[in-house]
Short mmCIF file of C-alpha atoms in Angstrom, two decimals:
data_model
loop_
_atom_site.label_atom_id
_atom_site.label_comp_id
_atom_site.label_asym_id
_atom_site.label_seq_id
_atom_site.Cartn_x
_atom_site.Cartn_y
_atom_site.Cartn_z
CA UNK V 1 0.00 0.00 0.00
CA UNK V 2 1.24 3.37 -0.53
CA UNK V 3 1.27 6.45 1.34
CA UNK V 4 -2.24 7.68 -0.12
CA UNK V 5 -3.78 4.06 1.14
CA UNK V 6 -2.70 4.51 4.55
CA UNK V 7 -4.10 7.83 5.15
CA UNK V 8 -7.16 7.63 3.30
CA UNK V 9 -7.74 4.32 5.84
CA UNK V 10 -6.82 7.03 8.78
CA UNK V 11 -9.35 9.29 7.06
CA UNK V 12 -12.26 6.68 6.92
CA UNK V 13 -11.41 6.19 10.58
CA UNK V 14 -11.56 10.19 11.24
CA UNK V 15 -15.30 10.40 9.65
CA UNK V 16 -16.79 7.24 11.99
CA UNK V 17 -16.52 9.90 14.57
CA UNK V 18 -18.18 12.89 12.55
CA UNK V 19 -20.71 14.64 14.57
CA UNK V 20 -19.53 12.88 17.91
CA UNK V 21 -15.73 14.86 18.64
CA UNK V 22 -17.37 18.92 18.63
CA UNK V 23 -15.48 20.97 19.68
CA UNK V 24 -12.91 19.08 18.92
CA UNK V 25 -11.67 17.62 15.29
CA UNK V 26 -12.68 14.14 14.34
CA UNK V 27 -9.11 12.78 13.64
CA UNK V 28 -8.05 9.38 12.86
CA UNK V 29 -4.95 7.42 12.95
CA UNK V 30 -3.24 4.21 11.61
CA UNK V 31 -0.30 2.34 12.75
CA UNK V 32 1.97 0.77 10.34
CA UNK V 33 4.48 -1.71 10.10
CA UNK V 34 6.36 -4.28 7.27
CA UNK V 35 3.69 -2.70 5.22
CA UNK V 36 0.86 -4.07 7.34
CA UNK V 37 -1.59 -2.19 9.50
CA UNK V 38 -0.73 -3.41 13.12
CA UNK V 39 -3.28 0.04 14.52
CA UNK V 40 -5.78 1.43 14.24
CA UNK V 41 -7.66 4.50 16.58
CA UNK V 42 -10.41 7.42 16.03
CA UNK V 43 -10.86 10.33 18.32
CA UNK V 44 -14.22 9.58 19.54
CA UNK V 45 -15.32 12.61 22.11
CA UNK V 46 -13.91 15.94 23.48
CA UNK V 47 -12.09 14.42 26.51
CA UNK V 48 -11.66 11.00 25.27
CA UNK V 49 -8.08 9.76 23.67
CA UNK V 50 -6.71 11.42 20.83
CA UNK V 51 -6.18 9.38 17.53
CA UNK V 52 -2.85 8.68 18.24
CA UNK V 53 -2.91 7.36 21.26
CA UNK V 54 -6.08 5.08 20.48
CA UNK V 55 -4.02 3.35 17.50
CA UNK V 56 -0.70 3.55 19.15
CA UNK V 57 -2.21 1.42 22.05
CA UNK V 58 -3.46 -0.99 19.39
CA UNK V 59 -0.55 -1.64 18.03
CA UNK V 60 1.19 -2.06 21.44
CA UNK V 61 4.74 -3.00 21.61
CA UNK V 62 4.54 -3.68 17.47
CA UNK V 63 4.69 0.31 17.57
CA UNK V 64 8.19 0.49 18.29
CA UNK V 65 10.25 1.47 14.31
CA UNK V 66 6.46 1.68 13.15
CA UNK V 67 5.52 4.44 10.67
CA UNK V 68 2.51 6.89 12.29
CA UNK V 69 -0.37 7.84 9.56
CA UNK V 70 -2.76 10.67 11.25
CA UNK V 71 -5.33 13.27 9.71
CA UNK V 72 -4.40 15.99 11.51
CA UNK V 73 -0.91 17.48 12.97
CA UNK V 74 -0.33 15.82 16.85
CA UNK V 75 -0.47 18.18 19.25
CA UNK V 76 2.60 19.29 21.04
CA UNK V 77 0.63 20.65 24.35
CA UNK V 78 -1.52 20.13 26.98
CA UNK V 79 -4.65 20.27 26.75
CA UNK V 80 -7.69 17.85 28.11
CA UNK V 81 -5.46 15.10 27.45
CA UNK V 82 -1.65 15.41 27.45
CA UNK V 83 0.70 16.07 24.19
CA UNK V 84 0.52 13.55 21.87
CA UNK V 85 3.77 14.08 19.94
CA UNK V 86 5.19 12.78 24.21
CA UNK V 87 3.10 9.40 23.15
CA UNK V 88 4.53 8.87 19.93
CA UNK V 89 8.23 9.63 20.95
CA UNK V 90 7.76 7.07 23.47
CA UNK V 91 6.29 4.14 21.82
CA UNK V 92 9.61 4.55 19.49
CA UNK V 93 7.80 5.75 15.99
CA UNK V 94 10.29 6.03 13.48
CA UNK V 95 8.40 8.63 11.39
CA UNK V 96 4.71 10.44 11.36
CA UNK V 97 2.85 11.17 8.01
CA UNK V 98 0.36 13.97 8.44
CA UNK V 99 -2.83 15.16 6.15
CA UNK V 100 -2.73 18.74 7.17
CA UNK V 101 -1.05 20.38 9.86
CA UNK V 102 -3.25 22.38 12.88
CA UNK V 103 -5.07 25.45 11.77
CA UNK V 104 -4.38 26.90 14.73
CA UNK V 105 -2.55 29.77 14.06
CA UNK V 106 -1.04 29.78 17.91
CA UNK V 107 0.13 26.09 17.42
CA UNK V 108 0.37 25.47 14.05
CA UNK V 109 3.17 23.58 12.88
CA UNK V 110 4.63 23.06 16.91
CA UNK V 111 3.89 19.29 16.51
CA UNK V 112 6.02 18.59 13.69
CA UNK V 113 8.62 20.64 14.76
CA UNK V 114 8.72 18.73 17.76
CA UNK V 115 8.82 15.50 16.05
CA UNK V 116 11.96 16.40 14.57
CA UNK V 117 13.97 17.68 16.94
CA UNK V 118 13.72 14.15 18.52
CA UNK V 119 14.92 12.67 15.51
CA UNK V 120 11.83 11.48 14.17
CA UNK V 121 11.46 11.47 9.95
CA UNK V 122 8.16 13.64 9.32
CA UNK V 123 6.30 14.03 6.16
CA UNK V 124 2.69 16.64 5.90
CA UNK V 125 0.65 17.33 3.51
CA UNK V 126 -0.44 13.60 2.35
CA UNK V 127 -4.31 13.79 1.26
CA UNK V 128 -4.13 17.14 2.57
CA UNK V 129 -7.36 18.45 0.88
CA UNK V 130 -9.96 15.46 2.19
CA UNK V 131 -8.49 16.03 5.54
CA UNK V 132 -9.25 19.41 5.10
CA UNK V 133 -12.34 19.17 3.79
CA UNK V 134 -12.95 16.69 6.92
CA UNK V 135 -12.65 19.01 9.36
CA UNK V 136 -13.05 22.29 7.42
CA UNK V 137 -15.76 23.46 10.27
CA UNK V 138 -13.10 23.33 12.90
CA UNK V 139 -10.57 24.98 10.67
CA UNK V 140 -12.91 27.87 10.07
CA UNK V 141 -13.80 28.41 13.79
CA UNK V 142 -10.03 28.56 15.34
CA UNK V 143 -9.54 30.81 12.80
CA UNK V 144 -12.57 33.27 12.85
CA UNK V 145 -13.92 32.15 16.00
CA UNK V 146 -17.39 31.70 14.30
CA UNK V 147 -19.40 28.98 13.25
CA UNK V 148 -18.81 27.75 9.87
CA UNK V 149 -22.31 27.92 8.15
CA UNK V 150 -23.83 25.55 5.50
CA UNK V 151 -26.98 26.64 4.03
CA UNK V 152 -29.27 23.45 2.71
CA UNK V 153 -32.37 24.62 -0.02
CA UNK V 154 -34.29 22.18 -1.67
CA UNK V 155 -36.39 22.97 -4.70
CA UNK V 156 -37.81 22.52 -7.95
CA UNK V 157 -35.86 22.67 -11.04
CA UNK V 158 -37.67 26.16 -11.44
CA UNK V 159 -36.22 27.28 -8.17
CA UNK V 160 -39.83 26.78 -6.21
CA UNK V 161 -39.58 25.53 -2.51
CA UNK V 162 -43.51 24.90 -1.73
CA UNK V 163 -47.11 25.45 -4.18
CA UNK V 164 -48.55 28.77 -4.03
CA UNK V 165 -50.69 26.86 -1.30
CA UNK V 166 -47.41 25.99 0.94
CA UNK V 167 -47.43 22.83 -0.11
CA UNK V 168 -43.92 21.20 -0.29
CA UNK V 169 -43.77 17.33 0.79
CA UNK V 170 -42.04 16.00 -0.21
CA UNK V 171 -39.95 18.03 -3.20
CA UNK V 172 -37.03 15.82 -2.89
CA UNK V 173 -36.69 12.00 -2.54
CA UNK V 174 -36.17 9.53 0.23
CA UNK V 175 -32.52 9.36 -0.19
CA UNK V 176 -31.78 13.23 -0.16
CA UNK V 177 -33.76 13.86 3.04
CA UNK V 178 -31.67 10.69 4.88
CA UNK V 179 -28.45 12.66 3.44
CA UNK V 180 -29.82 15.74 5.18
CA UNK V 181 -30.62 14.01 8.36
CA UNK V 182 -26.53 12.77 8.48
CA UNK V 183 -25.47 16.38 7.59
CA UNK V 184 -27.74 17.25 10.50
CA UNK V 185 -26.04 14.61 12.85
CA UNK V 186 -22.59 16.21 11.86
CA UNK V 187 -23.57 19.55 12.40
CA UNK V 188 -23.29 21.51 15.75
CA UNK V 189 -26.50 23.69 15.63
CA UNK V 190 -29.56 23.62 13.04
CA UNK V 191 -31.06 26.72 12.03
CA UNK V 192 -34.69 27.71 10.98
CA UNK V 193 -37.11 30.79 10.91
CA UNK V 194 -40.67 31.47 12.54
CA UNK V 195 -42.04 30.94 9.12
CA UNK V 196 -40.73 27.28 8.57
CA UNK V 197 -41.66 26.78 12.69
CA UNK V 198 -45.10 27.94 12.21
CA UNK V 199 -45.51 26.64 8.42
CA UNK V 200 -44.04 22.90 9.55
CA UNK V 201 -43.92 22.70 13.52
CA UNK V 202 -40.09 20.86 12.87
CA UNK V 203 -38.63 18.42 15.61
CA UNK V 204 -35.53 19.60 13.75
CA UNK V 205 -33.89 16.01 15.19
CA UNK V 206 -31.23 13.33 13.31
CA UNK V 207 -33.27 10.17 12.52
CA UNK V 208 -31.12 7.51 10.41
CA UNK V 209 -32.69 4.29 10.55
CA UNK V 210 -29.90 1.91 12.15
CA UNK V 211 -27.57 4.29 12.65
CA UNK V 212 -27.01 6.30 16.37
CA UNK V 213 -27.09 9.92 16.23
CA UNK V 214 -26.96 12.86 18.02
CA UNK V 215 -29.41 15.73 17.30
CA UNK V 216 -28.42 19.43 17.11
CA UNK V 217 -29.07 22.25 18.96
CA UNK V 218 -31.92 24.13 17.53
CA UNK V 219 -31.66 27.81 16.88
CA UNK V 220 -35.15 29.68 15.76
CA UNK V 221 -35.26 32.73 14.92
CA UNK V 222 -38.06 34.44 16.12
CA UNK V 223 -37.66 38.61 15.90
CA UNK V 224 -41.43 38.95 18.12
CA UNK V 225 -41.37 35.62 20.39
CA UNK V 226 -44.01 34.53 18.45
CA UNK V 227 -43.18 31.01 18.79
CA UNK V 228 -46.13 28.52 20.41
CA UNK V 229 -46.06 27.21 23.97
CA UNK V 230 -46.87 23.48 22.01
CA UNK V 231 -44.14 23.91 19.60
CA UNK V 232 -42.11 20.45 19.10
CA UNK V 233 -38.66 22.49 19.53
CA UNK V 234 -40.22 22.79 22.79
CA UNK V 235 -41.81 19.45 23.55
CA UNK V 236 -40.27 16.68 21.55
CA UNK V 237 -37.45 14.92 23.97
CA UNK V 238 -34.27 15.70 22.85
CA UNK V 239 -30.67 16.39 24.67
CA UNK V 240 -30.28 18.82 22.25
CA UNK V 241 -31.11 22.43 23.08
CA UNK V 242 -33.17 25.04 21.85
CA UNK V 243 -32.47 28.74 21.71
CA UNK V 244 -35.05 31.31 20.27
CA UNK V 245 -33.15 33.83 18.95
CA UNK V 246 -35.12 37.63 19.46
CA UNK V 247 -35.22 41.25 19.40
CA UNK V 248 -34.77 43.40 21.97
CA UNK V 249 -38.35 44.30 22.93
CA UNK V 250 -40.29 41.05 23.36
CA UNK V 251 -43.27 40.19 26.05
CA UNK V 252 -41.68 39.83 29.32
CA UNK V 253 -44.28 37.13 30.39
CA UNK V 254 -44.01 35.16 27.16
CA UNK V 255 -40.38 35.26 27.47
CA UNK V 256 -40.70 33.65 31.04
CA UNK V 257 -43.13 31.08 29.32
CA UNK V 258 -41.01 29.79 27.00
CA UNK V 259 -38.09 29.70 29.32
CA UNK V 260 -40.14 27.75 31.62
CA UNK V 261 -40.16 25.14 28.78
CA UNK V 262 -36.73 24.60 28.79
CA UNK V 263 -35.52 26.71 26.06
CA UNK V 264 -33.08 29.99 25.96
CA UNK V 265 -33.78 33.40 24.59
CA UNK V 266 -31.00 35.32 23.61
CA UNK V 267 -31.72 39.05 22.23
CA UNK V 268 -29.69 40.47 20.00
CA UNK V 269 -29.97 43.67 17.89
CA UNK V 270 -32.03 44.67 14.40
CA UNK V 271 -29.71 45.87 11.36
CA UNK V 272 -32.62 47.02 8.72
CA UNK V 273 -35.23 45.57 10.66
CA UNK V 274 -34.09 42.09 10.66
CA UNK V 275 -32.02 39.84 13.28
CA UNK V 276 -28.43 41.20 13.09
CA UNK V 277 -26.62 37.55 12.22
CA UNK V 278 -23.31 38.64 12.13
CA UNK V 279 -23.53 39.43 15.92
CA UNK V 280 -25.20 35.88 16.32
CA UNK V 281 -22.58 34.29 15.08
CA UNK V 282 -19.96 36.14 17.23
CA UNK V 283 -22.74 34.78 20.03
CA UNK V 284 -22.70 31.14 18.58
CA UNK V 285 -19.24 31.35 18.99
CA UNK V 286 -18.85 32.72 21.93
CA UNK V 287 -20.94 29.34 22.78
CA UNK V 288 -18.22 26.96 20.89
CA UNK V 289 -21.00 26.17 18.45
CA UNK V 290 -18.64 25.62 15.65
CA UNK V 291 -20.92 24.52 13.01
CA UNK V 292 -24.57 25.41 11.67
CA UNK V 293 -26.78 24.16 9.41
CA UNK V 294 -29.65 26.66 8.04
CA UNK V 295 -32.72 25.12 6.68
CA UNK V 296 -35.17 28.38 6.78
CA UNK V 297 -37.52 29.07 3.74
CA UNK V 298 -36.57 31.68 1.34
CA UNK V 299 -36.79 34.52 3.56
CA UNK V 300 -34.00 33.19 6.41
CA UNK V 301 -32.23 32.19 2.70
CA UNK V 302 -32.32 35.30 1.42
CA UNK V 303 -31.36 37.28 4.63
CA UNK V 304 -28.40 35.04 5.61
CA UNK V 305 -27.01 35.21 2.10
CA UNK V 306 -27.28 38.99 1.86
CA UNK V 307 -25.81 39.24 5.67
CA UNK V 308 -22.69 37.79 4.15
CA UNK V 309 -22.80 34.70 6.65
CA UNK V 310 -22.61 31.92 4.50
CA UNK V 311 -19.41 29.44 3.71
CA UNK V 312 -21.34 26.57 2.12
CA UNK V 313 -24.05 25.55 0.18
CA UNK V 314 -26.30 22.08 -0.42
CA UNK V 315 -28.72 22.89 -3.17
CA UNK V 316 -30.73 20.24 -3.73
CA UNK V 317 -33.15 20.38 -7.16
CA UNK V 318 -35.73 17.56 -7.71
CA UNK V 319 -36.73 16.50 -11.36
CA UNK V 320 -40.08 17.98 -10.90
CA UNK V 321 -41.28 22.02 -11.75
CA UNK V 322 -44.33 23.92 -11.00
CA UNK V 323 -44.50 25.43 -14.45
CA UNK V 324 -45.55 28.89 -13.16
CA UNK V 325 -44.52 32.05 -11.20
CA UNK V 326 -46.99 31.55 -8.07
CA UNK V 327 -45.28 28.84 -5.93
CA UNK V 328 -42.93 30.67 -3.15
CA UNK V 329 -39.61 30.99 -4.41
CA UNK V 330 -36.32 29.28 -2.89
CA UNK V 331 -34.83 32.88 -1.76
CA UNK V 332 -36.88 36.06 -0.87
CA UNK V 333 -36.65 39.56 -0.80
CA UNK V 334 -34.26 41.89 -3.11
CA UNK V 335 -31.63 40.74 -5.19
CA UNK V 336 -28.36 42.54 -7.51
CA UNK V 337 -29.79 44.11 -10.24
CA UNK V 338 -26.46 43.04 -12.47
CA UNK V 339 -25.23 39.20 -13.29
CA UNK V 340 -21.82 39.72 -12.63
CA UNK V 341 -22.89 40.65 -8.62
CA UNK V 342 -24.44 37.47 -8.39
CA UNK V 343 -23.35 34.75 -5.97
CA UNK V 344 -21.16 32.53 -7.45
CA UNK V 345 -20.03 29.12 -5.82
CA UNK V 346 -16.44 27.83 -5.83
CA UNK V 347 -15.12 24.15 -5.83
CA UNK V 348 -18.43 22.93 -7.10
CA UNK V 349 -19.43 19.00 -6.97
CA UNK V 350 -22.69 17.38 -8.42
CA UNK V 351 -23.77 14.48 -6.57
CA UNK V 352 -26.70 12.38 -7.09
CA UNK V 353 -29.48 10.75 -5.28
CA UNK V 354 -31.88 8.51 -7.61
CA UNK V 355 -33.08 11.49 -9.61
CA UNK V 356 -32.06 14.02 -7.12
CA UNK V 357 -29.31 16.23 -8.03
CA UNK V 358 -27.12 17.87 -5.15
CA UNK V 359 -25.07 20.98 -6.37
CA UNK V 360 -22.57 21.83 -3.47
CA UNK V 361 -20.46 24.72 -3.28
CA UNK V 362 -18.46 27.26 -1.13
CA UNK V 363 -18.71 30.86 -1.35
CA UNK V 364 -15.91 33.53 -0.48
#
């Protein structure tokens, strides 16, 4: 096997954790010696073991003149657990291959140059983009200190999200809604409006047949409070929590109604009449929420877009159309009146699901 092999095996190992490890990276980690596997370990929680040590105490004594494959750089401090570059030295590694180094710009690069002061042979940047990729929410929060956003719109191919009636179950097939439902598992925080709350009542939960999952925190926002004391944010079980996000004048007693449900208010200012979500995100990330998915209608679309808030996108488009101009459209409001201000997504993919297409992209 080659050097690719190993690390996409350490990367396959990384994503079984996805969704579990926040705030932490998922990172995994291979062990590997006469050209055979002898390790194997995934970071499975914050707290738990790191990667490293998990497939280093696989491997045992077989570690010793073993080569190290890992996702992500090994820390050089302490932390919740201690260094991990200490554990490697010690089990006698003879050299560490690395997908992409820490994104932390206080750290960055500290583990490797550890590494080889103690002799060890040390070699980064293998896979680097997938282990990117893998953990690109994490990279974009030690950096900004923000959540890294992913905005998910399904619709038809003539850019309709419901009927002129509201109607809108189900646009998109079987397979694209389970897809959701993992994205929704791997996110921190899931993100709707008081028009998809009242329109749809959401649980807003991760259900994968088969599969455990944990749900996300739910985040509505909800500029009046006019949320409903029944509301399945409010009553469905969940160890996820729920935070209605609000202006600044709301009804004092409905405010200590819906707290006494179990969910959080947080104010924050207007900016044109609307939720200011630039200073929610400083708040979400203030609260180590480091990732968010937004599934609003086209209104929340429209306003997070135009807020400037966005990193990705998941576009799904079913291979159905309404055929006129009355059904309500995927994104509201007012948009450039010139082509060449339009949003424009970068490293595009096409995926599909049956006859479900899934257009991804990243914006600047």
């Amino acid at each position: 096997m080659t050097d690719h092999e190993y690390m996409q095996e350490a990367l396959t190992l990384a994503k079984t954790a996805k969704g579990f490890t926040s705030p932490n990276p998922c990172v995994g980690a291979v062990v590997v010696k006469n050209n055979r596997i002898v390790g194997r370990g995934f970071h499975k929680a914050a707290g738990l073991a790191h990667a490293e040590v998990e497939a280093l105490d696989d491997a045992g004594i077989k570690a010793r003149g073993a080569i190290l494959y890992v996702t992500l750089e090994p820390c050089n401090h302490f932390g919740k657990t201690p260094p991990c570059t200490r554990k490697i030295i010690n089990a006698g590694i003879k050299k560490v291959v690395v997908g992409c180094s820490d994104p932390n710009p206080d750290v960055c690069g500290e583990g490797l140059k550890y590494l080889k002061s103690e002799g060890l042979e040390v070699l980064s940047g293998v896979l680097e983009n997938q282990a990117q990729i893998l953990i690109e929410d994490f990279i974009w929060y030690v950096q900004n200190k923000k959540p890294f956003v992913i905005l998910k719109c399904a619709s038809t191919l003539d850019g309709h999200i419901a009927t002129s009636t509201g109607d809108s179950k189900w646009i998109t097939n079987e397979k694209s809604r389970q897809f959701v439902h993992v994205i929704r598992h791997e996110v921190d925080a899931i993100l709707i409006g008081s028009g998809t709350l009242h329109a749809d009542n959401p649980s807003l939960t991760s259900r994968i047949q088969g599969v455990k999952t944990k749900d996300p925190a739910r985040i509505i926002l909800d500029t009046h409070l006019s949320i409903k004391k029944d509301a399945k944010v409010l009553t469905r079980k969940s160890n996820a929590k729920t935070f209605i996000i609000t202006g600044p004048k709301i009804s004092r007693e409905k405010k200590l109604l819906i707290e006494s449900k179990g969910a959080q208010i947080i104010q924050i200012p207007l900016k044109e009449q609307k939720l200011d979500l630039n200073k929610l995100m400083i708040k979400l990330g203030e609260m180590s929420i480091l990732s968010l998915l937004i599934e609003g209608g086209g209104i929340v679309a429209g306003s997070v877009l135009k807020q400037g808030i966005v990193n990705k996108t998941l576009f799904f488009l079913a291979p159905r159309f309404l055929g006129s101009s009355d059904g309500i459209p995927m994104f509201d409001g007012e948009g450039p009146k010139l082509i060449k201000d339009a949003f424009e997504l970068k490293n595009m993919s096409v995926t599909r699901f049956d006859n479900d297409i899934l257009v991804k992209g990243y914006l600047k």
